[in-house]
Amino acid sequence: IIGESVSMISAPMWSYENELRQHYSGFSSGCDEYECAFTIPATYGSSGSAVINKNGEIVSVISRAAIAFNNYAIGPKPEDIKEFVERAYETLRR
């Protein structure tokens, strides 16, 4: 949903430490037929971070960030994530 508040727990630029969890917030910019965009801080190391809505639901996973504009990130649509997880689960069950 365009304008929906989202958050992300990430370790950008490899800033991970055992006792720290960096939380970032931003907004959903909507989805086209291929992917979703977010105005959320992201850079190197943010890829793979779950984007979570106010209900605690994963709505995307960061796959790309605009490095020169650190508040813009892109990730797959929720239905694509669901399809990926279902296929992976079926593969593991075999």
Coordinates of N, CA and C in Angstrom, one line a residue:
I1 N 0.9 -1.2 0.0 CA 0.0 0.0 0.0 C 0.9 1.2 0.0
I2 N 0.7 2.1 -0.9 CA 1.5 3.3 -1.0 C 1.3 4.2 0.2
G3 N 2.4 4.6 0.8 CA 2.4 5.4 2.0 C 2.4 4.6 3.3
E4 N 2.2 3.3 3.3 CA 2.2 2.5 4.5 C 3.6 2.5 5.2
S5 N 3.5 2.7 6.5 CA 4.8 2.6 7.3 C 5.4 1.2 7.3
V6 N 6.7 1.2 7.0 CA 7.4 -0.1 7.1 C 8.6 0.0 7.9
S7 N 9.2 -1.1 8.3 CA 10.4 -1.1 9.1 C 11.3 -2.2 8.6
M8 N 12.6 -2.1 9.0 CA 13.6 -3.1 8.5 C 14.6 -3.3 9.6
I9 N 15.1 -4.5 9.8 CA 16.2 -4.7 10.7 C 17.3 -5.1 9.8
S10 N 18.4 -4.4 9.9 CA 19.5 -4.6 8.9 C 20.9 -4.4 9.5
A11 N 21.9 -4.8 8.7 CA 23.3 -4.5 9.1 C 24.0 -3.9 7.9
P12 N 23.6 -2.7 7.6 CA 24.2 -2.1 6.4 C 25.7 -1.9 6.6
M13 N 26.4 -2.0 5.4 CA 27.9 -1.8 5.4 C 28.6 -2.7 6.4
W14 N 28.0 -3.9 6.6 CA 28.6 -4.9 7.4 C 28.8 -4.5 8.8
S15 N 27.8 -3.8 9.4 CA 28.0 -3.2 10.7 C 27.4 -4.1 11.8
Y16 N 27.3 -5.4 11.5 CA 26.7 -6.3 12.5 C 27.6 -6.5 13.7
E17 N 27.0 -6.6 14.9 CA 27.6 -7.0 16.1 C 26.6 -7.8 16.9
N18 N 27.1 -8.8 17.7 CA 26.2 -9.7 18.4 C 25.1 -9.1 19.2
E19 N 25.4 -8.0 19.8 CA 24.5 -7.3 20.8 C 23.7 -6.1 20.2
L20 N 23.9 -5.9 18.9 CA 23.2 -4.8 18.2 C 22.3 -5.2 17.1
R21 N 21.1 -4.6 17.1 CA 20.1 -4.8 16.0 C 19.7 -3.4 15.5
Q22 N 20.1 -3.1 14.3 CA 19.8 -1.7 13.8 C 18.4 -1.8 13.2
H23 N 17.5 -0.9 13.6 CA 16.2 -0.8 13.1 C 16.0 0.5 12.3
Y24 N 15.4 0.4 11.1 CA 15.2 1.5 10.2 C 13.7 1.6 9.9
S25 N 13.2 2.8 9.6 CA 11.8 2.9 9.2 C 11.7 3.8 8.0
G26 N 10.6 3.6 7.3 CA 10.3 4.3 6.1 C 8.9 4.1 5.6
F27 N 8.7 4.2 4.3 CA 7.4 4.0 3.8 C 7.4 3.2 2.5
S28 N 6.3 2.5 2.2 CA 6.1 1.8 1.0 C 5.8 2.8 -0.1
S29 N 6.5 2.7 -1.2 CA 6.2 3.5 -2.4 C 5.3 2.9 -3.4
G30 N 4.9 1.6 -3.1 CA 4.0 0.9 -4.0 C 4.8 -0.2 -4.8
C31 N 4.0 -0.9 -5.6 CA 4.6 -2.0 -6.4 C 4.1 -1.9 -7.9
D32 N 5.0 -2.3 -8.8 CA 4.5 -2.4 -10.2 C 4.3 -3.9 -10.4
E33 N 4.3 -4.3 -11.7 CA 4.1 -5.7 -11.9 C 5.3 -6.6 -11.6
Y34 N 6.4 -6.0 -11.3 CA 7.6 -6.8 -11.1 C 8.2 -6.7 -9.6
E35 N 8.1 -5.6 -9.0 CA 8.8 -5.3 -7.7 C 8.1 -4.2 -7.0
C36 N 8.6 -4.0 -5.7 CA 8.1 -3.0 -4.9 C 9.2 -2.0 -4.5
A37 N 8.9 -0.8 -4.2 CA 9.9 0.2 -3.9 C 9.5 0.8 -2.5
F38 N 10.6 1.2 -1.8 CA 10.4 1.7 -0.4 C 11.4 2.9 -0.2
T39 N 10.9 3.9 0.5 CA 11.7 5.0 0.9 C 12.2 4.6 2.3
I40 N 13.2 3.8 2.4 CA 13.8 3.3 3.6 C 15.3 3.3 3.5
P41 N 16.0 3.7 4.5 CA 17.5 3.7 4.4 C 18.1 2.3 4.1
A42 N 18.8 2.3 3.0 CA 19.4 1.0 2.6 C 20.7 1.3 1.8
T43 N 21.7 0.4 1.9 CA 22.9 0.5 1.2 C 23.6 -0.8 1.2
Y44 N 24.9 -0.9 0.9 CA 25.6 -2.2 0.9 C 25.3 -2.9 2.2
G45 N 25.0 -4.2 2.1 CA 24.8 -5.0 3.3 C 23.3 -5.0 3.7
S46 N 22.5 -4.2 3.1 CA 21.0 -4.2 3.4 C 20.3 -5.3 2.7
S47 N 20.9 -5.9 1.6 CA 20.2 -6.9 0.9 C 19.9 -8.1 1.8
G48 N 18.7 -8.6 1.6 CA 18.2 -9.8 2.4 C 17.5 -9.4 3.6
S49 N 17.4 -8.1 3.9 CA 16.7 -7.6 5.1 C 15.2 -7.6 4.8
A50 N 14.4 -8.2 5.8 CA 13.0 -8.2 5.6 C 12.4 -6.8 5.8
V51 N 11.5 -6.5 5.0 CA 10.7 -5.2 5.1 C 9.4 -5.7 5.7
I52 N 9.0 -5.1 6.9 CA 7.9 -5.5 7.7 C 6.9 -4.4 7.8
N53 N 5.6 -4.7 7.7 CA 4.6 -3.6 7.9 C 4.2 -3.5 9.3
K54 N 3.3 -2.6 9.6 CA 2.9 -2.4 11.0 C 2.2 -3.6 11.7
N55 N 1.8 -4.5 10.9 CA 1.2 -5.7 11.5 C 2.2 -6.9 11.7
G56 N 3.4 -6.6 11.5 CA 4.5 -7.6 11.6 C 4.6 -8.5 10.5
E57 N 4.0 -8.2 9.4 CA 4.0 -9.1 8.2 C 5.2 -8.7 7.3
I58 N 5.9 -9.7 6.7 CA 6.9 -9.5 5.8 C 6.3 -9.1 4.5
V59 N 6.6 -7.9 4.0 CA 6.0 -7.4 2.7 C 7.0 -7.4 1.6
S60 N 8.3 -7.6 1.9 CA 9.3 -7.7 0.9 C 10.6 -8.0 1.6
V61 N 11.6 -8.2 0.7 CA 13.0 -8.4 1.2 C 13.9 -7.5 0.3
I62 N 14.7 -6.7 0.9 CA 15.6 -5.8 0.2 C 16.5 -6.6 -0.8
S63 N 16.4 -6.2 -2.1 CA 17.2 -6.9 -3.0 C 18.2 -5.9 -3.8
R64 N 17.8 -4.6 -3.8 CA 18.6 -3.6 -4.4 C 18.4 -2.2 -3.6
A65 N 19.5 -1.5 -3.6 CA 19.4 -0.1 -3.0 C 20.1 0.9 -3.9
A66 N 19.6 2.1 -3.9 CA 20.2 3.2 -4.7 C 21.3 3.7 -3.8
I67 N 22.5 3.4 -4.2 CA 23.7 3.8 -3.3 C 23.8 5.3 -3.2
A68 N 23.7 6.0 -4.3 CA 23.8 7.5 -4.2 C 22.6 8.2 -3.6
F69 N 21.6 7.4 -3.3 CA 20.4 8.0 -2.7 C 19.9 7.0 -1.7
N70 N 20.4 7.1 -0.5 CA 20.3 6.0 0.5 C 18.9 5.8 1.1
N71 N 17.9 6.5 0.7 CA 16.6 6.2 1.2 C 15.7 5.7 0.1
Y72 N 16.2 4.8 -0.7 CA 15.4 4.2 -1.7 C 15.9 2.7 -1.9
A73 N 14.9 1.8 -1.7 CA 15.3 0.4 -1.9 C 14.2 -0.3 -2.6
I74 N 14.6 -1.5 -3.2 CA 13.6 -2.2 -4.0 C 13.7 -3.7 -3.6
G75 N 12.5 -4.4 -3.7 CA 12.4 -5.8 -3.3 C 11.3 -6.4 -4.0
P76 N 11.2 -7.7 -4.0 CA 10.1 -8.5 -4.6 C 8.8 -8.2 -4.0
K77 N 7.7 -8.5 -4.8 CA 6.4 -8.3 -4.3 C 6.1 -9.5 -3.3
P78 N 5.1 -9.2 -2.3 CA 4.8 -10.3 -1.3 C 4.4 -11.6 -1.9
E79 N 3.6 -11.6 -3.0 CA 3.2 -12.8 -3.6 C 4.3 -13.6 -4.2
D80 N 5.4 -12.9 -4.7 CA 6.5 -13.6 -5.2 C 7.3 -14.2 -4.1
I81 N 7.4 -13.6 -3.0 CA 8.1 -14.2 -1.8 C 7.3 -15.5 -1.4
K82 N 6.0 -15.4 -1.3 CA 5.2 -16.5 -0.9 C 5.4 -17.7 -1.9
E83 N 5.4 -17.4 -3.2 CA 5.6 -18.5 -4.2 C 7.0 -19.1 -4.0
F84 N 8.0 -18.3 -3.8 CA 9.4 -18.8 -3.6 C 9.5 -19.7 -2.4
V85 N 8.9 -19.3 -1.3 CA 8.9 -20.1 0.0 C 8.1 -21.4 -0.2
E86 N 7.0 -21.3 -0.9 CA 6.2 -22.5 -1.1 C 7.0 -23.5 -2.0
R87 N 7.6 -23.0 -3.1 CA 8.4 -23.9 -3.9 C 9.6 -24.5 -3.2
A88 N 10.3 -23.7 -2.4 CA 11.4 -24.2 -1.6 C 11.0 -25.2 -0.6
Y89 N 9.8 -25.0 0.0 CA 9.3 -26.0 1.0 C 9.0 -27.3 0.3
E90 N 8.4 -27.2 -0.9 CA 8.0 -28.5 -1.6 C 9.3 -29.2 -2.1
T91 N 10.3 -28.4 -2.5 CA 11.6 -29.1 -2.8 C 12.2 -29.8 -1.7
L92 N 12.2 -29.2 -0.5 CA 12.8 -29.8 0.7 C 12.0 -31.0 1.2
R93 N 10.7 -31.1 0.9 CA 9.9 -32.2 1.3 C 10.2 -33.4 0.5
R94 N 10.8 -33.3 -0.7 CA 11.0 -34.4 -1.6 C 12.2 -35.2 -1.2

